[in-house]
Short mmCIF file of C-alpha atoms and ligand atoms in Angstrom, two decimals:
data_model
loop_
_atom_site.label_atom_id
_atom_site.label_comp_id
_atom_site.label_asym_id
_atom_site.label_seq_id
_atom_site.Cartn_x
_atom_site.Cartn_y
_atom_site.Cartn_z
CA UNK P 1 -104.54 -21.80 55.39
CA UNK P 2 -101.02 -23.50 54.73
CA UNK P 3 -98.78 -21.22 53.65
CA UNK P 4 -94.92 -22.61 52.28
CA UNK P 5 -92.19 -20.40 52.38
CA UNK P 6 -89.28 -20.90 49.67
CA UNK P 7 -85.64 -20.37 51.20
CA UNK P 8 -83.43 -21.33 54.16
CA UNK P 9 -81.90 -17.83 55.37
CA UNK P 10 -82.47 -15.14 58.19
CA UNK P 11 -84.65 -13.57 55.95
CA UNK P 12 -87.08 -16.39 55.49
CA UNK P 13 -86.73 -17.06 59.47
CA UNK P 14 -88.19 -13.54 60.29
CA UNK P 15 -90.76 -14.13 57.33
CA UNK P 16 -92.16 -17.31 58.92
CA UNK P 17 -91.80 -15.98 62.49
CA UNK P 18 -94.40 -13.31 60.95
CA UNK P 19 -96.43 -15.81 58.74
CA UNK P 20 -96.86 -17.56 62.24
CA UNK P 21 -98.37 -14.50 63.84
CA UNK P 22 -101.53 -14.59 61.24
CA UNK P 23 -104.53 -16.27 62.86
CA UNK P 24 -104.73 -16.94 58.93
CA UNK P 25 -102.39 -19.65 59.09
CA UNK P 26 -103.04 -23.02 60.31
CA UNK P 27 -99.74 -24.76 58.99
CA UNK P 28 -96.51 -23.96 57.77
CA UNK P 29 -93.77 -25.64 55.75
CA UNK P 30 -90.62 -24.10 54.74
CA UNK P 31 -88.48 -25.54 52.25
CA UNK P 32 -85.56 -25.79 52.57
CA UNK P 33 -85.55 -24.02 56.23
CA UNK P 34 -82.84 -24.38 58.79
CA UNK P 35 -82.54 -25.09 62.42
CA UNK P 36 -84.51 -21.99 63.83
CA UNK P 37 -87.24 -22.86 61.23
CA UNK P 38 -87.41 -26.07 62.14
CA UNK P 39 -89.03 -24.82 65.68
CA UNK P 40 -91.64 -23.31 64.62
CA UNK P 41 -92.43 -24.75 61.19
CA UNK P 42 -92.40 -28.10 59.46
CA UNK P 43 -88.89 -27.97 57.08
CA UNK P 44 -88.70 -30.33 54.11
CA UNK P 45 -86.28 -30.39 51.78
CA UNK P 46 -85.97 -29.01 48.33
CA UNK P 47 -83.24 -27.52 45.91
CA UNK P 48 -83.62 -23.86 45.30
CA UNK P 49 -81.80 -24.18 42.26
CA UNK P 50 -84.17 -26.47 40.50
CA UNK P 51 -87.81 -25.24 39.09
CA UNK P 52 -88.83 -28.99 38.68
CA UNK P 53 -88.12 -29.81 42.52
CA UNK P 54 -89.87 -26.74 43.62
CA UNK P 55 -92.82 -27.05 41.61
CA UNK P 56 -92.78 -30.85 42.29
CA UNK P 57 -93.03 -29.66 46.10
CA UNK P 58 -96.23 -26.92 45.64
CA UNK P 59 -97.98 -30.06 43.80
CA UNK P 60 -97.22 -32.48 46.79
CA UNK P 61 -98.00 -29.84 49.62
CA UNK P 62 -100.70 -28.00 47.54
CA UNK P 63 -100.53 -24.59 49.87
CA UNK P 64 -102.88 -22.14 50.06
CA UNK P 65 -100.11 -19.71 49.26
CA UNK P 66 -96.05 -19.70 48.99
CA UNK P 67 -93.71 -17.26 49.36
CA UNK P 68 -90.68 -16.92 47.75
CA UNK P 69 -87.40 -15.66 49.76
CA UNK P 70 -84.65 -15.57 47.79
CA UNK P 71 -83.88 -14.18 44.31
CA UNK P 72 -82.35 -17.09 42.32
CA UNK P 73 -85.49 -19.09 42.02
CA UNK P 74 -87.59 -15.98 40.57
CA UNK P 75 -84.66 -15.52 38.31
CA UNK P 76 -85.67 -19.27 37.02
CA UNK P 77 -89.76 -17.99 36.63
CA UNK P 78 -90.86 -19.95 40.04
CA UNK P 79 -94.10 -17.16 40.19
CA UNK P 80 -94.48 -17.71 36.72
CA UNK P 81 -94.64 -21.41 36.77
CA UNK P 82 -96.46 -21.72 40.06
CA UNK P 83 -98.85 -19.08 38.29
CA UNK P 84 -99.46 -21.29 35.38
CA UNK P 85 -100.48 -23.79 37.82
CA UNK P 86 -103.03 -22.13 39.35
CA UNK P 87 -101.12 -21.33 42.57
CA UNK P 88 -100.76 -18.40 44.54
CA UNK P 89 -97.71 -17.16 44.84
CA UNK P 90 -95.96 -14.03 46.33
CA UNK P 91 -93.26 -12.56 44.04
CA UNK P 92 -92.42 -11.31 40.80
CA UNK P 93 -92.42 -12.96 37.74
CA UNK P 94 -89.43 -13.72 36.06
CA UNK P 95 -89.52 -10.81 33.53
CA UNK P 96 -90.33 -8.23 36.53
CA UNK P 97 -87.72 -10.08 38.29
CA UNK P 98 -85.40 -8.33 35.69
CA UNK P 99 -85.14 -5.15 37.44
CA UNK P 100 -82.49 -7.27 39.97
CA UNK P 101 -81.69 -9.87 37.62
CA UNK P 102 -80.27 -7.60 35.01
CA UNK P 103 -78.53 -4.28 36.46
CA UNK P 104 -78.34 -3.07 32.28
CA UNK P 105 -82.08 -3.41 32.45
CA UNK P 106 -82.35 -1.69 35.92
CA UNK P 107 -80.27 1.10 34.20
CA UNK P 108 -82.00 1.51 30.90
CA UNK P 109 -85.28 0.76 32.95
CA UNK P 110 -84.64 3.95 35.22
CA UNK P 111 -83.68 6.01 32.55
CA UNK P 112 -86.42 5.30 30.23
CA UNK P 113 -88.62 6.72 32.96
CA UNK P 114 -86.91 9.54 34.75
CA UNK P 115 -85.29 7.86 37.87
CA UNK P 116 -82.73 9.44 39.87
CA UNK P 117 -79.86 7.07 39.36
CA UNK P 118 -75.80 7.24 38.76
CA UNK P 119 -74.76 7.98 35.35
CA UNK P 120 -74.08 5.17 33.72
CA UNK P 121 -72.76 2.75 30.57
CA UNK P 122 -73.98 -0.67 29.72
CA UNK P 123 -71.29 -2.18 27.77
CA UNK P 124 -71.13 -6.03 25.48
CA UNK P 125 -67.25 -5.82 25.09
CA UNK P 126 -63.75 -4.46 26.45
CA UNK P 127 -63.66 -2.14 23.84
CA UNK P 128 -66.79 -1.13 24.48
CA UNK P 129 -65.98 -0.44 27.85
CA UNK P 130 -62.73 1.34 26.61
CA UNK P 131 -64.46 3.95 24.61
CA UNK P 132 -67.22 4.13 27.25
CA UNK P 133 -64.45 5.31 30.17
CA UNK P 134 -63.58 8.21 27.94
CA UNK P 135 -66.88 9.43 30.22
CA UNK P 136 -66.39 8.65 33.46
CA UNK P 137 -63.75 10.43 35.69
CA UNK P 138 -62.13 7.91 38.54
CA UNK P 139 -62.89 6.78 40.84
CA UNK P 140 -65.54 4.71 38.55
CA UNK P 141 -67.72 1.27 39.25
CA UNK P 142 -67.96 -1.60 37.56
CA UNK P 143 -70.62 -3.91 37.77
CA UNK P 144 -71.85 -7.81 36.17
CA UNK P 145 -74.79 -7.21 34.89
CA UNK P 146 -76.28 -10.40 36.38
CA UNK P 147 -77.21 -12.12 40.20
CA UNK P 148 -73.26 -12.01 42.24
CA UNK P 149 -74.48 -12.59 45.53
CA UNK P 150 -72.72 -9.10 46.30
CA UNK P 151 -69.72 -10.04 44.69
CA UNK P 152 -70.02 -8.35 41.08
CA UNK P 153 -69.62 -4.86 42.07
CA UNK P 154 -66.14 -3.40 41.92
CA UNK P 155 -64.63 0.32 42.86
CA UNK P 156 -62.29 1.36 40.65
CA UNK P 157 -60.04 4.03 41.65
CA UNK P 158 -58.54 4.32 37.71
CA UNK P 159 -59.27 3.73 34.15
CA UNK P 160 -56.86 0.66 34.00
CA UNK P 161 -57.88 -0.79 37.09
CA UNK P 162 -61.87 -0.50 35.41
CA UNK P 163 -60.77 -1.94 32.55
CA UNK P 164 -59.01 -5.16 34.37
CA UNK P 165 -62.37 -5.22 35.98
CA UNK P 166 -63.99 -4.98 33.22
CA UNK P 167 -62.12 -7.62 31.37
CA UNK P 168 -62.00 -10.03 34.36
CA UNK P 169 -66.12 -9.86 34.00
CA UNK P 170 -66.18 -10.95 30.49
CA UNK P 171 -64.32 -13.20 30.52
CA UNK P 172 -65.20 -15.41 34.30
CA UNK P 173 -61.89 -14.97 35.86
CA UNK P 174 -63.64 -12.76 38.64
CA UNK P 175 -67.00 -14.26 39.17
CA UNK P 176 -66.68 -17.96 37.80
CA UNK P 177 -69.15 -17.41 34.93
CA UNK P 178 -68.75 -15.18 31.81
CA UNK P 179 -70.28 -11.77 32.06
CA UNK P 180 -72.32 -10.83 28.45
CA UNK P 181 -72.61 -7.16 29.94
CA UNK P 182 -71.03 -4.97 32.08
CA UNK P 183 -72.33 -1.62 33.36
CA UNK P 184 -69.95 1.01 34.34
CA UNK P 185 -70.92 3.76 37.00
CA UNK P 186 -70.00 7.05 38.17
CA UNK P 187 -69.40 6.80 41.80
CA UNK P 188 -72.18 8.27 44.51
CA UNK P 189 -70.84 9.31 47.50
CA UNK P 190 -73.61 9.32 50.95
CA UNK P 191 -75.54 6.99 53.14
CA UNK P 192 -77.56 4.02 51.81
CA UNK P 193 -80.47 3.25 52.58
CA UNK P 194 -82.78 0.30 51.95
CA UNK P 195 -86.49 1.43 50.61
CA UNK P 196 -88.67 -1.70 50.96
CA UNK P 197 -92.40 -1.68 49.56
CA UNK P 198 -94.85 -4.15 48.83
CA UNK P 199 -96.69 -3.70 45.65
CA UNK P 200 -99.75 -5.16 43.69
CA UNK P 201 -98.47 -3.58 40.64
CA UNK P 202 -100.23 -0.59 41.08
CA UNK P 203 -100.64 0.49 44.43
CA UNK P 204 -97.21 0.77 46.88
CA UNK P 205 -96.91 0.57 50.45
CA UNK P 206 -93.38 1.42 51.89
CA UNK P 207 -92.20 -0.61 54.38
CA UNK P 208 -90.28 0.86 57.57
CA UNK P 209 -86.88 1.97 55.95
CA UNK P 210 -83.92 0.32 57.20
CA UNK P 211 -79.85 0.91 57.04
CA UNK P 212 -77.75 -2.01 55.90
CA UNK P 213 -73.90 -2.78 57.01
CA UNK P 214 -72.46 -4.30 54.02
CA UNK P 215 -68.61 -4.06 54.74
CA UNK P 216 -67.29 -7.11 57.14
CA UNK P 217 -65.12 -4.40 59.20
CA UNK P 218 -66.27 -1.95 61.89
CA UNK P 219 -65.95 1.23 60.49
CA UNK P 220 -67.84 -0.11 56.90
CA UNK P 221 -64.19 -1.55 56.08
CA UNK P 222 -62.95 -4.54 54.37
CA UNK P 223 -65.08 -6.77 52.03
CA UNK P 224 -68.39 -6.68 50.75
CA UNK P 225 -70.67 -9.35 52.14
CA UNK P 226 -74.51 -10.01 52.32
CA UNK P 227 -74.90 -7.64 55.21
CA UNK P 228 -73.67 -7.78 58.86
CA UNK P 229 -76.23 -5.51 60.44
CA UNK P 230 -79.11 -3.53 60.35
CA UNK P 231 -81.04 -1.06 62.02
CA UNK P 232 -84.86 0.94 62.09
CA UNK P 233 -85.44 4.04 63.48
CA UNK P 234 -88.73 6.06 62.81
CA UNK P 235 -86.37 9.41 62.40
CA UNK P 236 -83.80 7.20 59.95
CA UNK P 237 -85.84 9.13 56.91
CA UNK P 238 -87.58 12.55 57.33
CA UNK P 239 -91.23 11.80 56.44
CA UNK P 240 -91.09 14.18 53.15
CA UNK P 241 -88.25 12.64 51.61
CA UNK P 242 -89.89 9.20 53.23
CA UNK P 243 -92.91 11.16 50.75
CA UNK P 244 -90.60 12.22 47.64
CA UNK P 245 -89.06 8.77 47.40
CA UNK P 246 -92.24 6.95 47.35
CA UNK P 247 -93.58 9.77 44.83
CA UNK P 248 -90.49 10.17 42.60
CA UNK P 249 -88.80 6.60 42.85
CA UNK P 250 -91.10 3.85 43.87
CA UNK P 251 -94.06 4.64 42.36
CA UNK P 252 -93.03 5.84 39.06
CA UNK P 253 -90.88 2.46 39.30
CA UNK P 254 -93.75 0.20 39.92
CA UNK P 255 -95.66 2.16 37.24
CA UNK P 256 -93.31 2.09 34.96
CA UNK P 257 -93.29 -1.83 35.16
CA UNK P 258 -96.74 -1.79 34.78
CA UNK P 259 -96.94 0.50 31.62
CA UNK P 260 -94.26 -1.78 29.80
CA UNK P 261 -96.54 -5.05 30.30
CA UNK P 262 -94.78 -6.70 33.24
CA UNK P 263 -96.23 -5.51 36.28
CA UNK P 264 -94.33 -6.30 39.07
CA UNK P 265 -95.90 -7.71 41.92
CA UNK P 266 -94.36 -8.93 45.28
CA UNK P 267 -92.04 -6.74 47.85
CA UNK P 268 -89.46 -4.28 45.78
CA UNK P 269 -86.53 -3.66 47.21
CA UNK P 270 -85.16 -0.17 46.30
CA UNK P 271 -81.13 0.59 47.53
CA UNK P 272 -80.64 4.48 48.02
CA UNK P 273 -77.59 6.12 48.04
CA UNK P 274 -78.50 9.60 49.90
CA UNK P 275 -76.10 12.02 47.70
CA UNK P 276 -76.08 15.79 47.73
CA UNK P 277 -77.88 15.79 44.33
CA UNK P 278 -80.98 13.82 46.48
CA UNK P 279 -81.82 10.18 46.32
CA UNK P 280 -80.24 8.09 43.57
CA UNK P 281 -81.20 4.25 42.95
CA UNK P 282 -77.77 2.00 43.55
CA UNK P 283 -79.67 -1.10 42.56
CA UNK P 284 -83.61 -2.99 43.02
CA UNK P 285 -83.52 -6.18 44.34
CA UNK P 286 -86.90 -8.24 43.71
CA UNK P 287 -87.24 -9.91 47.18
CA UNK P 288 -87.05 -9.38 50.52
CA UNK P 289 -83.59 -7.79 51.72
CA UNK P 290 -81.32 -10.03 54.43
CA UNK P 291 -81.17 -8.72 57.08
CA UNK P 292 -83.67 -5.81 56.46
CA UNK P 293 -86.17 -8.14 57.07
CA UNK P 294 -85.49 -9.15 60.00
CA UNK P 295 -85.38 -5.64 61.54
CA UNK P 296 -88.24 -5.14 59.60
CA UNK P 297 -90.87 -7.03 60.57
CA UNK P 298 -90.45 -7.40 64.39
CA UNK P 299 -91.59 -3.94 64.18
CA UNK P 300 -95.08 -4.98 61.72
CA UNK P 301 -97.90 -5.40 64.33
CA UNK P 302 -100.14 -5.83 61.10
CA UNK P 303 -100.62 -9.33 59.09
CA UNK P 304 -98.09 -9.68 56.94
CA UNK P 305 -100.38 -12.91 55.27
CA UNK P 306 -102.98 -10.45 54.63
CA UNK P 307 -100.45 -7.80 52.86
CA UNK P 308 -99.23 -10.39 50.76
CA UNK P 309 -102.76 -11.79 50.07
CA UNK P 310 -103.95 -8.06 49.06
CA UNK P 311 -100.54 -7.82 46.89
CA UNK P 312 -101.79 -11.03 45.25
CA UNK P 313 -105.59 -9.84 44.41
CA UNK P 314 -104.52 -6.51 42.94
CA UNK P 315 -106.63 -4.75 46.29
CA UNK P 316 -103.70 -3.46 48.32
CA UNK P 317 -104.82 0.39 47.95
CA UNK P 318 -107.59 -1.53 51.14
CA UNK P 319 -104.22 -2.35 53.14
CA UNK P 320 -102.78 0.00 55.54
CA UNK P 321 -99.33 -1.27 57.51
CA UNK P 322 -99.25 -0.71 61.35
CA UNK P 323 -95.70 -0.28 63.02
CA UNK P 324 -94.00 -0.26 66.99
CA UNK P 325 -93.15 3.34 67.81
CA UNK P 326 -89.27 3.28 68.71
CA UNK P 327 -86.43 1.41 66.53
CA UNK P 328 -85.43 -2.55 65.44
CA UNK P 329 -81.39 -3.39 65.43
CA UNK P 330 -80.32 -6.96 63.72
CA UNK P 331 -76.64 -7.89 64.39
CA UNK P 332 -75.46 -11.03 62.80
CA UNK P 333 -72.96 -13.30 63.77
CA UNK P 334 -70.96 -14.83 61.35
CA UNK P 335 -68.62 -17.51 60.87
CA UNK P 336 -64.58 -17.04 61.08
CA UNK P 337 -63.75 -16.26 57.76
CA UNK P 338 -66.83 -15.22 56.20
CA UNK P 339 -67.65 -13.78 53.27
CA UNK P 340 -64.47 -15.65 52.28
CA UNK P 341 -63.65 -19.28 53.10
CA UNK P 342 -65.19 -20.66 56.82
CA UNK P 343 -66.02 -23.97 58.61
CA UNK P 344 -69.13 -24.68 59.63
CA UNK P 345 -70.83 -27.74 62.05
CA UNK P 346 -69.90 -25.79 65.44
CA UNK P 347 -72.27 -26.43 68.36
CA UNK P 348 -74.24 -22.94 68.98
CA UNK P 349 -74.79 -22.14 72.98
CA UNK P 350 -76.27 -19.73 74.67
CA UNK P 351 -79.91 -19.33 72.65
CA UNK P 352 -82.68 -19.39 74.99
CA UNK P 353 -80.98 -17.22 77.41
CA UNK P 354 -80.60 -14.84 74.46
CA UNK P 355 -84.24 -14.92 73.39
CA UNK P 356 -85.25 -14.56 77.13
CA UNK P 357 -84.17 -10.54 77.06
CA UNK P 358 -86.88 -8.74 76.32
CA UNK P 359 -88.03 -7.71 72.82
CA UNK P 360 -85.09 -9.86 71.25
CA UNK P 361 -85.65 -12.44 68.62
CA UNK P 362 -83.03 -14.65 67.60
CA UNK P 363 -83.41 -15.62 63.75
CA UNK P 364 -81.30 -17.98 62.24
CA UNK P 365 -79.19 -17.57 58.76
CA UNK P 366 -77.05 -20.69 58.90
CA UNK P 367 -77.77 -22.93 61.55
CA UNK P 368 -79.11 -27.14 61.37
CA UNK P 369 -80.40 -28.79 64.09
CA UNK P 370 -79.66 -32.63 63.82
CA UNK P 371 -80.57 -34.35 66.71
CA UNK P 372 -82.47 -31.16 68.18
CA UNK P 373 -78.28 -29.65 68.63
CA UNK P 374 -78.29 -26.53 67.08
CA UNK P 375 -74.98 -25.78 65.23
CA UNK P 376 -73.34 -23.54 62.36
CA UNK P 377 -73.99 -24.22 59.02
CA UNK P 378 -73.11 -21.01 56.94
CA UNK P 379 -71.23 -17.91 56.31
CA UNK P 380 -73.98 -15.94 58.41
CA UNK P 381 -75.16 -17.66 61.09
CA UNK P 382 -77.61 -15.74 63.53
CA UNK P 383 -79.46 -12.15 62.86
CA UNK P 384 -79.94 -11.22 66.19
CA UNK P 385 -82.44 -8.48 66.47
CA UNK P 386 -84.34 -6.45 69.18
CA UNK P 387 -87.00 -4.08 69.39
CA UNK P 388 -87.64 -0.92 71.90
CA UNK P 389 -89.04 2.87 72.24
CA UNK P 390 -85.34 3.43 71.03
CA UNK P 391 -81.98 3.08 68.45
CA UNK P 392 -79.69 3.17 71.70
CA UNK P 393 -82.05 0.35 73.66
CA UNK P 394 -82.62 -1.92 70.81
CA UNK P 395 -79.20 -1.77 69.94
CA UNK P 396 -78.39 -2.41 73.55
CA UNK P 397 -80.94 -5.04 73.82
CA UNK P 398 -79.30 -7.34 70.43
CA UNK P 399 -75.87 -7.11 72.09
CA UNK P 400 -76.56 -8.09 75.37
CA UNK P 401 -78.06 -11.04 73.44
CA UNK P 402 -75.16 -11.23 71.43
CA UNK P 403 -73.07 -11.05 74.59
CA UNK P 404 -75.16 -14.81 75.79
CA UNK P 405 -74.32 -16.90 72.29
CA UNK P 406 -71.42 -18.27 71.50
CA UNK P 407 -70.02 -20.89 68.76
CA UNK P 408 -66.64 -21.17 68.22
CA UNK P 409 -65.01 -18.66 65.79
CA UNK P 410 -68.31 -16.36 66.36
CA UNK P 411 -68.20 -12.48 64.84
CA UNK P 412 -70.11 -9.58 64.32
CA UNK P 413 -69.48 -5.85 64.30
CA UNK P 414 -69.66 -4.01 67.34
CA UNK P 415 -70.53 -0.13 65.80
CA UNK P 416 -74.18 -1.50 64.11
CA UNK P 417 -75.95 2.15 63.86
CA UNK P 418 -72.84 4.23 64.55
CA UNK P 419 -74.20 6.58 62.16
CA UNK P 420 -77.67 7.16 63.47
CA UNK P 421 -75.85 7.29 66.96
CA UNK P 422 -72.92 9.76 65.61
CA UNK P 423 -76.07 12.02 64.38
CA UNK P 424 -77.88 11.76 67.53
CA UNK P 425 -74.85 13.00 69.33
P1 AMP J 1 -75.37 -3.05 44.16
O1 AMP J 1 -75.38 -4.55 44.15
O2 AMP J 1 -75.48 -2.42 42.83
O3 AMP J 1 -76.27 -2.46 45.19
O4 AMP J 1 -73.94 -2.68 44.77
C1 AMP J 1 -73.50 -3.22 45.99
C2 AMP J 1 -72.92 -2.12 46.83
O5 AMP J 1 -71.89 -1.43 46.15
C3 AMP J 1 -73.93 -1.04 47.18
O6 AMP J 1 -74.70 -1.40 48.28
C4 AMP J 1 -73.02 0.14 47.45
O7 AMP J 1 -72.47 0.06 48.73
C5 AMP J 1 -71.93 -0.05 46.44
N1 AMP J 1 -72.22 0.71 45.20
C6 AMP J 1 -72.90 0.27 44.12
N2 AMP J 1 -72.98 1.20 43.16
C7 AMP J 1 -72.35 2.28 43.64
C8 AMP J 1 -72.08 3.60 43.13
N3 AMP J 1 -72.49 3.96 41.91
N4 AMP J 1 -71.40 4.44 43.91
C9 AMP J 1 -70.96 4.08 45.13
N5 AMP J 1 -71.17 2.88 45.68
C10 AMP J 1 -71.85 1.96 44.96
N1 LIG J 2 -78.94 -6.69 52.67
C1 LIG J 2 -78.79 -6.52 51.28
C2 LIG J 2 -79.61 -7.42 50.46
O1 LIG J 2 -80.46 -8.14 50.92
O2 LIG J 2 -79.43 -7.40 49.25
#
């Protein structure tokens, strides 16, 4: 079967690293792709932004199945068009695509059917937001209510600085484009945690759970960005609240999708803040997480084509997911600079001596490969990730990897799981 995957990130990397695995698969093309794609997969462009070039590409390519990465194109209906077309397609459809698209949905959604989440105001105007603070004690979060990359959530540590926020939403000074809504949160104070499932809109199958680094700084400091590290480890949840989640959050989620007439079908990504109260929902996101996946599936000995396939055909209750014993680690290297301004087109050394350590893949976030030179070509560059019996090993295992690249102006954070190791201790 050809299988196409949609995107050009880390994420799509480890995705078509695993795609490759499936005797199921005799060809694969991702579009856009990047320079670690382009090794094992044929790239070809396409612009992620436009519906017409992406369907344009399924017609030319006609694959057996295509899988989307990223959010933006299910935000413009790519399943649903693809659909309509009689192709098969893993994802959501644009409307189930809401429950990231639209955090007021997400909110209303959740409450509508019971959902641990923050408490909570979806607002349409400043003075909306004004009366709605009268309810919230400091320090309070503000949030767009549409896709930020990251960017559109904002800690507030008083009701003027939540209003400015507020304010700076509707009107595009913060974000570039004109917020219609604007949810305001209590704050949640505990560890995150990123709940992964694949779904066939009625059945759910958890994923192993992972724990995201979102803050550029060691020590989670400094600015958001998409994530600078991530880690697996089968003792990261206890298997009953593994249990209750699935039970409480995902499942009711999934059927709650269902029982308002837009199923939701594809991987749902469920972020967890771990508070005192239990498990509250911080946000879904309707793809794949970056880098979750990546330390993700180098621990999936099953076939992730199949998964998806059963996702597809509604017969995923048939499907059970085998995993490595042990841990997965992902540390990314970044450009100088990022999430804020950087410079990319720097030559990238070191890679096969990095891959040769065992159990260490070497997936690529922002890398092309003109002329077969590998260089830097984004904010995140390289997710490098390891797998072994153990947090400590595969940790050890990405950094000595790590320790082999280099490009010039190369980062990443050197305390990736200090909070699994602080609670080993
Ligand atoms: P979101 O896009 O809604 O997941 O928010 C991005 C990040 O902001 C989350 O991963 C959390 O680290 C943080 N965050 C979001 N909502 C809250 C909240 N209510 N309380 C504390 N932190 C939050
Ligand atoms: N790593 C966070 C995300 O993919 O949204």
């Amino acid at each position: 079967m050809k299988v196409l995957i949609l995107g050009s990130g880390g994420r799509e990397h480890a995705l078509a690293w695993s795609v490759r695995r499936s005797p199921r698969v005799t060809e694969l093309i991702c579009a856009p792709g990047n320079g670690g794609m382009a090794s094992i997969a044929r790239c070809v462009p396409v612009d992620l932004k436009s519906l017409e070039a992406m369907v344009h590409l399924v017609e030319t390519h006609q694959p057996g199945l295509t899988i989307v990465g990223p959010e933006l194109p299910l935000a413009l209906g790519i399943v649903d068009a693809l659909q309509q077309r009689g192709f098969r397609v893993f994802g959501p459809t644009r409307e189930a695509a809401m429950l990231e698209t639209s955090k007021g949905f997400a909110k209303r959604f959740l409450q509508r059917h019971q959902i641990s989440t923050a408490r909570y105001a979806v607002c349409s105007s400043p003075a909306e937001v004004e009366q709605a603070l009268d309810m919230f004690h400091p320090p309070m979060v503000v949030k767009a209510d549409g896709l930020a990359s990251g960017k559109g959530v904002i800690m507030c540590q008083s009701r003027r600085t939540a209003l400015e926020a507020a304010q700076g939403l509707f009107a595009g000074t913060l974000l570039g484009e004109q917020e219609r809504q604007v949810v305001i949160e209590e704050f949640l104070e505990g560890e995150e945690i990123s709940f992964l499932c694949l779904t066939d809109s009625k059945h759910v199958v958890p994923l192993v759970p992972a724990q995201d680094h979102k803050r550029i700084g060691e020590g989670d400091t400094g600015p958001n960005t998409g994530g600078m590290g991530v880690y697996t480890t089968d003792t990261l949840l206890d298997p009953h609240m593994s249990e209750w989640i699935l039970h409480h959050i995902a499942e009711p989620a999934v059927r709650g999708m269902a029982d308002e007439e837009t199923p939701y079908v594809g991987v749902l990504y469920i972020g967890l803040m771990m508070t005192a109260r239990g498990p509250q929902v911080l946000e879904f996101n309707a793809r794949f997480g970056d880098p979750e996946t990546q330390a993700i599936l180098v621990r999936l000995e099953s076939d992730l084509v199949e998964a998806m396939q059963a996702c597809i055909d509604g017969r995923l209750a048939e499907i059970e997911l085998r995993w490595t014993q042990g841990a997965s680690a992902c540390v990314i290297a970044s450009s100088s600079g990022y999430p804020g301004r950087y410079e990319t087109g720097f030559p990238i050394t070191g890679l096969d001596a990095a891959r040769r350590i065992p159990g260490v893949e070497v997936f690529h976030s922002g890398t092309a490969a003109p002329n077969g030179q590998v260089i830097t070509s984004g904010g995140r560059v390289l997710a490098v990730t390891a797998a072994a019996d153990s947090l400590q090993q595969a940790l050890g295992r990405a950094y000595q990897a790590i320790g082999e690249i280099h490009f010039e102006g190369m980062y990443f954070r050197r305390d990736i799981g200090h909070r699994a190791l602080k609670r080993a201790r």
